[in-house]
Amino acid sequence: MATRIISEEERRNEWLSADDQPLYEARKRIYPQRVSGYFRNVKWFALIVTLGIYYLLPFVRWDRGPNAPSQAVLVDFPSSRFYFFFIEIWPQEIYYFTGLLVLAALALFLMNAVAGRVWCGYLCPQTVWTDLFLLIERWVEGDRRERIQSDESPWTFTKVRRKTTKHLLWLIVAWWTGGAWVLYFADAPTLVWQLATFQAPAIAWISIGVLTFTTYSLAGLMREQVCTYMCPWPRIQAALTDEYALNVTYRFDRGEPRDSLKKSEARRAKGLPSGDCIDCNQCLAVCPTGVDIREGLQLACIQCGLCIDACDNVMEKIGRPARLIAYDTDLNIQRRLQGKPEIYKMFRPRTILYAALIVVVGLVMVSALVLREDLGVNVIHDRNPVFVRLSDGSIRNGFTIRILNKELESRFFAVRVDGLTNADVEVVGAKLQGNGQAIVEVGPDQTREVRLLVTLRHAPPESSLPIVVQVTDLAGGHSAEARDYFRGPGHEEGGKR
Ligand code: SF4
Ligand code: SF4
């Protein structure tokens, strides 16, 4: 049988019939142009504030006394604590993070209901770092036109030098981003010194390496692809939005029919209809995600407002009113076309609900923080054996009690067991007061475990007797208690509590 040799292109054409589409669209390289204006300034402000906080916060000190770290924000894994200025979170209080996540989600919903993807356009780390990387790119390689020309031209010494400089600067920023992250997990000045002298632990180097790679890849190489293809938020927010949410919108009621400035002026001179858009494509040139907003609201649009600035600059130059592109709604466009007044509804059921939930969750968290106890106690019953029969016939139960001292100084606690009559109570390692009261010392901001032995001279008639273990601070009088059961032989015989 004759073998037909086909070219690569023929083979592809055989696979792709006229109706077939490739599974993945080839990436179109985007060269965002520099732009100035109100929204650009808002974005610079957001960038400086957010990056300033991120890079500098680990160096802010907070005096908590001699027995606690002096870093304002610290995730202290060795002692299982999270410090945030005057707040100290213990492992048992991890639910505060749940509250914070709920608050963050509600804030995102509220932002979305008011003004679309404000988070994406101004505050999202991907946006902020991409902005920073673009700034470096422009500084090294020039603005849009120069970068396009450079990429289309053959490799020269200047081109290699510029590309190398850009990538080196990106790597330095990415490295410092990873470096700042690990400073939240150790005393920042100490760790900086250890990094500078190559004495830092391996985990610090590994973490910085991973974050350097992710920052460089996401903000330098992948950029808008992260927002368009990887991030789930655009899909979620599309389901959460409504007709009153403000979005960056091309006001086609004003812009169409569009034409070049020359033709547009000629049409106007003849009294023919002509829109304000002069088809200059400046809005598209500045867009960091390559969106032409005149085609309507799109998934890739991060609502950064830069196209508003670009168009406003054009309108100012040609003497037409600003805000041909603006934060607006399709509903208002339709109403203007119908000669009806615009509607802006900031206060509507969903925004009121989100705001109310933010207030309620915030108040619950603040109250929980203000009212939380500065001591705690947990009791764990021995499992094997559950009880011991002593040689004189009495029954003994063993427990481990864990006392939490959340104050930054040592405290003495009296331990008491209630619920049993004629029981002998022994706290192993405790000091005894004159009245036989067991006293346990717990160091500052520490947890201490002690053994508690409770003995009854006669086997209890019930399988289990409820007990209350109470610890009381000798100085302040505060107390905490935990409940458990004293178990006897009936327990083995299948008796219930
Ligand atoms: S910048 Fe304004 S005038 Fe120019 S194409 Fe965009 S919408 Fe039209
Ligand atoms: S279309 Fe406008 S608002 Fe949307 S991402 Fe592009 S520049 Fe930003």
mmCIF file of N, CA, C and O in Angstrom, residues 381-435:
data_model
loop_
_atom_site.group_PDB
_atom_site.id
_atom_site.type_symbol
_atom_site.label_atom_id
_atom_site.label_comp_id
_atom_site.label_asym_id
_atom_site.label_seq_id
_atom_site.Cartn_x
_atom_site.Cartn_y
_atom_site.Cartn_z
ATOM 1 N N HIS A 381 -9.429 12.188 80.628
ATOM 2 C CA HIS A 381 -9.492 10.983 81.463
ATOM 3 C C HIS A 381 -8.558 9.919 80.907
ATOM 4 O O HIS A 381 -8.460 9.763 79.691
ATOM 5 N N ASP A 382 -7.871 9.186 81.802
ATOM 6 C CA ASP A 382 -7.030 8.068 81.337
ATOM 7 C C ASP A 382 -7.912 7.068 80.601
ATOM 8 O O ASP A 382 -9.024 6.752 81.048
ATOM 9 N N ARG A 383 -7.403 6.532 79.518
ATOM 10 C CA ARG A 383 -8.214 5.592 78.730
ATOM 11 C C ARG A 383 -7.898 4.142 79.064
ATOM 12 O O ARG A 383 -8.757 3.278 79.002
ATOM 13 N N ASN A 384 -6.648 3.890 79.392
ATOM 14 C CA ASN A 384 -6.289 2.490 79.588
ATOM 15 C C ASN A 384 -5.258 2.370 80.704
ATOM 16 O O ASN A 384 -4.104 2.703 80.481
ATOM 17 N N PRO A 385 -5.626 1.993 81.890
ATOM 18 C CA PRO A 385 -6.969 1.556 82.268
ATOM 19 C C PRO A 385 -7.845 2.756 82.620
ATOM 20 O O PRO A 385 -7.336 3.805 83.015
ATOM 21 N N VAL A 386 -9.154 2.572 82.508
ATOM 22 C CA VAL A 386 -10.082 3.645 82.838
ATOM 23 C C VAL A 386 -10.098 3.874 84.355
ATOM 24 O O VAL A 386 -10.212 4.995 84.828
ATOM 25 N N PHE A 387 -9.971 2.783 85.125
ATOM 26 C CA PHE A 387 -9.870 2.920 86.581
ATOM 27 C C PHE A 387 -8.929 1.836 87.091
ATOM 28 O O PHE A 387 -8.640 0.852 86.388
ATOM 29 N N VAL A 388 -8.469 2.005 88.316
ATOM 30 C CA VAL A 388 -7.585 1.012 88.941
ATOM 31 C C VAL A 388 -8.190 0.645 90.279
ATOM 32 O O VAL A 388 -8.624 1.531 91.031
ATOM 33 N N ARG A 389 -8.252 -0.687 90.562
ATOM 34 C CA ARG A 389 -8.709 -1.107 91.895
ATOM 35 C C ARG A 389 -7.464 -1.308 92.756
ATOM 36 O O ARG A 389 -6.587 -2.122 92.413
ATOM 37 N N LEU A 390 -7.368 -0.572 93.846
ATOM 38 C CA LEU A 390 -6.197 -0.655 94.711
ATOM 39 C C LEU A 390 -6.326 -1.850 95.652
ATOM 40 O O LEU A 390 -7.398 -2.462 95.768
ATOM 41 N N SER A 391 -5.205 -2.190 96.368
ATOM 42 C CA SER A 391 -5.192 -3.401 97.199
ATOM 43 C C SER A 391 -6.209 -3.329 98.328
ATOM 44 O O SER A 391 -6.718 -4.354 98.792
ATOM 45 N N ASP A 392 -6.573 -2.115 98.782
ATOM 46 C CA ASP A 392 -7.554 -2.006 99.862
ATOM 47 C C ASP A 392 -8.983 -1.958 99.309
ATOM 48 O O ASP A 392 -9.932 -1.693 100.034
ATOM 49 N N GLY A 393 -9.138 -2.160 97.994
ATOM 50 C CA GLY A 393 -10.488 -2.210 97.400
ATOM 51 C C GLY A 393 -10.981 -0.875 96.875
ATOM 52 O O GLY A 393 -12.021 -0.808 96.215
ATOM 53 N N SER A 394 -10.278 0.181 97.166
ATOM 54 C CA SER A 394 -10.740 1.485 96.674
ATOM 55 C C SER A 394 -10.475 1.605 95.164
ATOM 56 O O SER A 394 -9.673 0.873 94.598
ATOM 57 N N ILE A 395 -11.198 2.565 94.551
ATOM 58 C CA ILE A 395 -11.115 2.751 93.092
ATOM 59 C C ILE A 395 -10.433 4.090 92.796
ATOM 60 O O ILE A 395 -10.782 5.114 93.383
ATOM 61 N N ARG A 396 -9.469 4.042 91.879
ATOM 62 C CA ARG A 396 -8.744 5.266 91.524
ATOM 63 C C ARG A 396 -8.909 5.560 90.019
ATOM 64 O O ARG A 396 -8.833 4.657 89.197
ATOM 65 N N ASN A 397 -9.174 6.815 89.738
ATOM 66 C CA ASN A 397 -9.203 7.298 88.340
ATOM 67 C C ASN A 397 -8.046 8.264 88.138
ATOM 68 O O ASN A 397 -7.733 9.066 89.029
ATOM 69 N N GLY A 398 -7.408 8.175 86.968
ATOM 70 C CA GLY A 398 -6.329 9.117 86.646
ATOM 71 C C GLY A 398 -6.765 10.083 85.535
ATOM 72 O O GLY A 398 -7.491 9.694 84.614
ATOM 73 N N PHE A 399 -6.365 11.314 85.679
ATOM 74 C CA PHE A 399 -6.683 12.346 84.672
ATOM 75 C C PHE A 399 -5.411 13.140 84.358
ATOM 76 O O PHE A 399 -4.503 13.217 85.196
ATOM 77 N N THR A 400 -5.399 13.731 83.188
ATOM 78 C CA THR A 400 -4.380 14.736 82.893
ATOM 79 C C THR A 400 -5.113 16.069 82.802
ATOM 80 O O THR A 400 -6.094 16.179 82.060
ATOM 81 N N ILE A 401 -4.678 17.028 83.619
ATOM 82 C CA ILE A 401 -5.321 18.341 83.493
ATOM 83 C C ILE A 401 -4.308 19.323 82.903
ATOM 84 O O ILE A 401 -3.128 19.310 83.231
ATOM 85 N N ARG A 402 -4.825 20.114 81.967
ATOM 86 C CA ARG A 402 -3.975 21.084 81.272
ATOM 87 C C ARG A 402 -4.465 22.477 81.657
ATOM 88 O O ARG A 402 -5.625 22.829 81.382
ATOM 89 N N ILE A 403 -3.584 23.254 82.296
ATOM 90 C CA ILE A 403 -3.963 24.598 82.741
ATOM 91 C C ILE A 403 -3.304 25.622 81.829
ATOM 92 O O ILE A 403 -2.095 25.551 81.568
ATOM 93 N N LEU A 404 -4.111 26.547 81.292
ATOM 94 C CA LEU A 404 -3.609 27.570 80.362
ATOM 95 C C LEU A 404 -3.532 28.907 81.087
ATOM 96 O O LEU A 404 -4.548 29.406 81.566
ATOM 97 N N ASN A 405 -2.343 29.459 81.169
ATOM 98 C CA ASN A 405 -2.165 30.787 81.741
ATOM 99 C C ASN A 405 -1.903 31.766 80.601
ATOM 100 O O ASN A 405 -0.820 31.782 80.025
ATOM 101 N N LYS A 406 -2.888 32.588 80.255
ATOM 102 C CA LYS A 406 -2.743 33.487 79.104
ATOM 103 C C LYS A 406 -2.168 34.850 79.493
ATOM 104 O O LYS A 406 -2.078 35.730 78.642
ATOM 105 N N GLU A 407 -1.813 35.010 80.763
ATOM 106 C CA GLU A 407 -1.188 36.270 81.164
ATOM 107 C C GLU A 407 0.326 36.154 81.017
ATOM 108 O O GLU A 407 0.887 35.063 81.014
ATOM 109 N N LEU A 408 0.969 37.336 80.928
ATOM 110 C CA LEU A 408 2.407 37.345 80.674
ATOM 111 C C LEU A 408 3.215 37.355 81.963
ATOM 112 O O LEU A 408 4.319 37.892 82.024
ATOM 113 N N GLU A 409 2.655 36.776 83.032
ATOM 114 C CA GLU A 409 3.412 36.594 84.268
ATOM 115 C C GLU A 409 2.984 35.279 84.904
ATOM 116 O O GLU A 409 1.893 34.767 84.640
ATOM 117 N N SER A 410 3.873 34.736 85.763
ATOM 118 C CA SER A 410 3.569 33.456 86.412
ATOM 119 C C SER A 410 2.360 33.591 87.332
ATOM 120 O O SER A 410 2.146 34.652 87.945
ATOM 121 N N ARG A 411 1.576 32.518 87.420
ATOM 122 C CA ARG A 411 0.402 32.555 88.306
ATOM 123 C C ARG A 411 0.320 31.225 89.066
ATOM 124 O O ARG A 411 0.793 30.186 88.592
ATOM 125 N N PHE A 412 -0.306 31.299 90.257
ATOM 126 C CA PHE A 412 -0.498 30.105 91.089
ATOM 127 C C PHE A 412 -1.987 29.776 91.102
ATOM 128 O O PHE A 412 -2.817 30.650 91.364
ATOM 129 N N PHE A 413 -2.273 28.501 90.834
ATOM 130 C CA PHE A 413 -3.676 28.081 90.746
ATOM 131 C C PHE A 413 -3.975 26.995 91.789
ATOM 132 O O PHE A 413 -3.194 26.036 91.931
ATOM 133 N N ALA A 414 -5.097 27.163 92.511
ATOM 134 C CA ALA A 414 -5.581 26.120 93.405
ATOM 135 C C ALA A 414 -6.446 25.166 92.592
ATOM 136 O O ALA A 414 -7.279 25.597 91.794
ATOM 137 N N VAL A 415 -6.204 23.857 92.759
ATOM 138 C CA VAL A 415 -6.957 22.854 91.993
ATOM 139 C C VAL A 415 -7.933 22.150 92.939
ATOM 140 O O VAL A 415 -7.549 21.686 94.019
ATOM 141 N N ARG A 416 -9.180 22.054 92.526
ATOM 142 C CA ARG A 416 -10.206 21.444 93.369
ATOM 143 C C ARG A 416 -11.063 20.521 92.514
ATOM 144 O O ARG A 416 -11.283 20.789 91.335
ATOM 145 N N VAL A 417 -11.537 19.410 93.127
ATOM 146 C CA VAL A 417 -12.448 18.510 92.402
ATOM 147 C C VAL A 417 -13.765 18.463 93.164
ATOM 148 O O VAL A 417 -13.795 18.150 94.365
ATOM 149 N N ASP A 418 -14.860 18.798 92.517
ATOM 150 C CA ASP A 418 -16.188 18.772 93.128
ATOM 151 C C ASP A 418 -17.016 17.641 92.529
ATOM 152 O O ASP A 418 -16.768 17.204 91.404
ATOM 153 N N GLY A 419 -17.990 17.176 93.305
ATOM 154 C CA GLY A 419 -18.938 16.184 92.776
ATOM 155 C C GLY A 419 -18.837 14.835 93.453
ATOM 156 O O GLY A 419 -19.706 13.995 93.266
ATOM 157 N N LEU A 420 -17.772 14.622 94.235
ATOM 158 C CA LEU A 420 -17.611 13.330 94.907
ATOM 159 C C LEU A 420 -17.508 13.573 96.408
ATOM 160 O O LEU A 420 -16.911 14.557 96.842
ATOM 161 N N THR A 421 -18.077 12.672 97.190
ATOM 162 C CA THR A 421 -17.910 12.791 98.639
ATOM 163 C C THR A 421 -16.873 11.774 99.096
ATOM 164 O O THR A 421 -16.800 10.661 98.574
ATOM 165 N N ASN A 422 -16.088 12.201 100.064
ATOM 166 C CA ASN A 422 -15.035 11.351 100.638
ATOM 167 C C ASN A 422 -14.036 10.844 99.602
ATOM 168 O O ASN A 422 -13.608 9.706 99.642
ATOM 169 N N ALA A 423 -13.707 11.707 98.670
ATOM 170 C CA ALA A 423 -12.702 11.316 97.664
ATOM 171 C C ALA A 423 -11.353 11.898 98.050
ATOM 172 O O ALA A 423 -11.274 13.000 98.598
ATOM 173 N N ASP A 424 -10.282 11.104 97.832
ATOM 174 C CA ASP A 424 -8.927 11.634 98.010
ATOM 175 C C ASP A 424 -8.469 12.192 96.677
ATOM 176 O O ASP A 424 -8.565 11.515 95.647
ATOM 177 N N VAL A 425 -7.966 13.427 96.707
ATOM 178 C CA VAL A 425 -7.511 14.079 95.471
ATOM 179 C C VAL A 425 -6.024 14.360 95.594
ATOM 180 O O VAL A 425 -5.576 14.939 96.584
ATOM 181 N N GLU A 426 -5.272 13.899 94.607
ATOM 182 C CA GLU A 426 -3.826 14.167 94.607
ATOM 183 C C GLU A 426 -3.445 14.784 93.256
ATOM 184 O O GLU A 426 -3.794 14.255 92.209
ATOM 185 N N VAL A 427 -2.752 15.920 93.335
ATOM 186 C CA VAL A 427 -2.240 16.545 92.101
ATOM 187 C C VAL A 427 -0.731 16.334 92.116
ATOM 188 O O VAL A 427 -0.023 16.894 92.956
ATOM 189 N N VAL A 428 -0.263 15.480 91.213
ATOM 190 C CA VAL A 428 1.143 15.088 91.227
ATOM 191 C C VAL A 428 2.015 16.303 90.857
ATOM 192 O O VAL A 428 1.785 16.959 89.850
ATOM 193 N N GLY A 429 2.971 16.591 91.730
ATOM 194 C CA GLY A 429 3.891 17.699 91.458
ATOM 195 C C GLY A 429 3.417 19.029 92.011
ATOM 196 O O GLY A 429 4.131 20.032 91.906
ATOM 197 N N ALA A 430 2.203 19.062 92.618
ATOM 198 C CA ALA A 430 1.698 20.331 93.149
ATOM 199 C C ALA A 430 2.237 20.555 94.561
ATOM 200 O O ALA A 430 2.587 19.610 95.263
ATOM 201 N N LYS A 431 2.295 21.843 94.950
ATOM 202 C CA LYS A 431 2.628 22.153 96.340
ATOM 203 C C LYS A 431 1.330 22.125 97.135
ATOM 204 O O LYS A 431 0.267 22.454 96.599
ATOM 205 N N LEU A 432 1.450 21.747 98.408
ATOM 206 C CA LEU A 432 0.243 21.705 99.235
ATOM 207 C C LEU A 432 0.239 22.883 100.198
ATOM 208 O O LEU A 432 1.247 23.184 100.837
ATOM 209 N N GLN A 433 -0.883 23.573 100.283
ATOM 210 C CA GLN A 433 -1.030 24.643 101.276
ATOM 211 C C GLN A 433 -1.298 24.009 102.642
ATOM 212 O O GLN A 433 -1.536 22.799 102.747
ATOM 213 N N GLY A 434 -1.325 24.837 103.705
ATOM 214 C CA GLY A 434 -1.582 24.346 105.057
ATOM 215 C C GLY A 434 -2.914 23.613 105.163
ATOM 216 O O GLY A 434 -3.053 22.612 105.881
ATOM 217 N N ASN A 435 -3.905 24.058 104.411
ATOM 218 C CA ASN A 435 -5.228 23.412 104.473
ATOM 219 C C ASN A 435 -5.325 22.220 103.529
ATOM 220 O O ASN A 435 -6.402 21.688 103.296
#
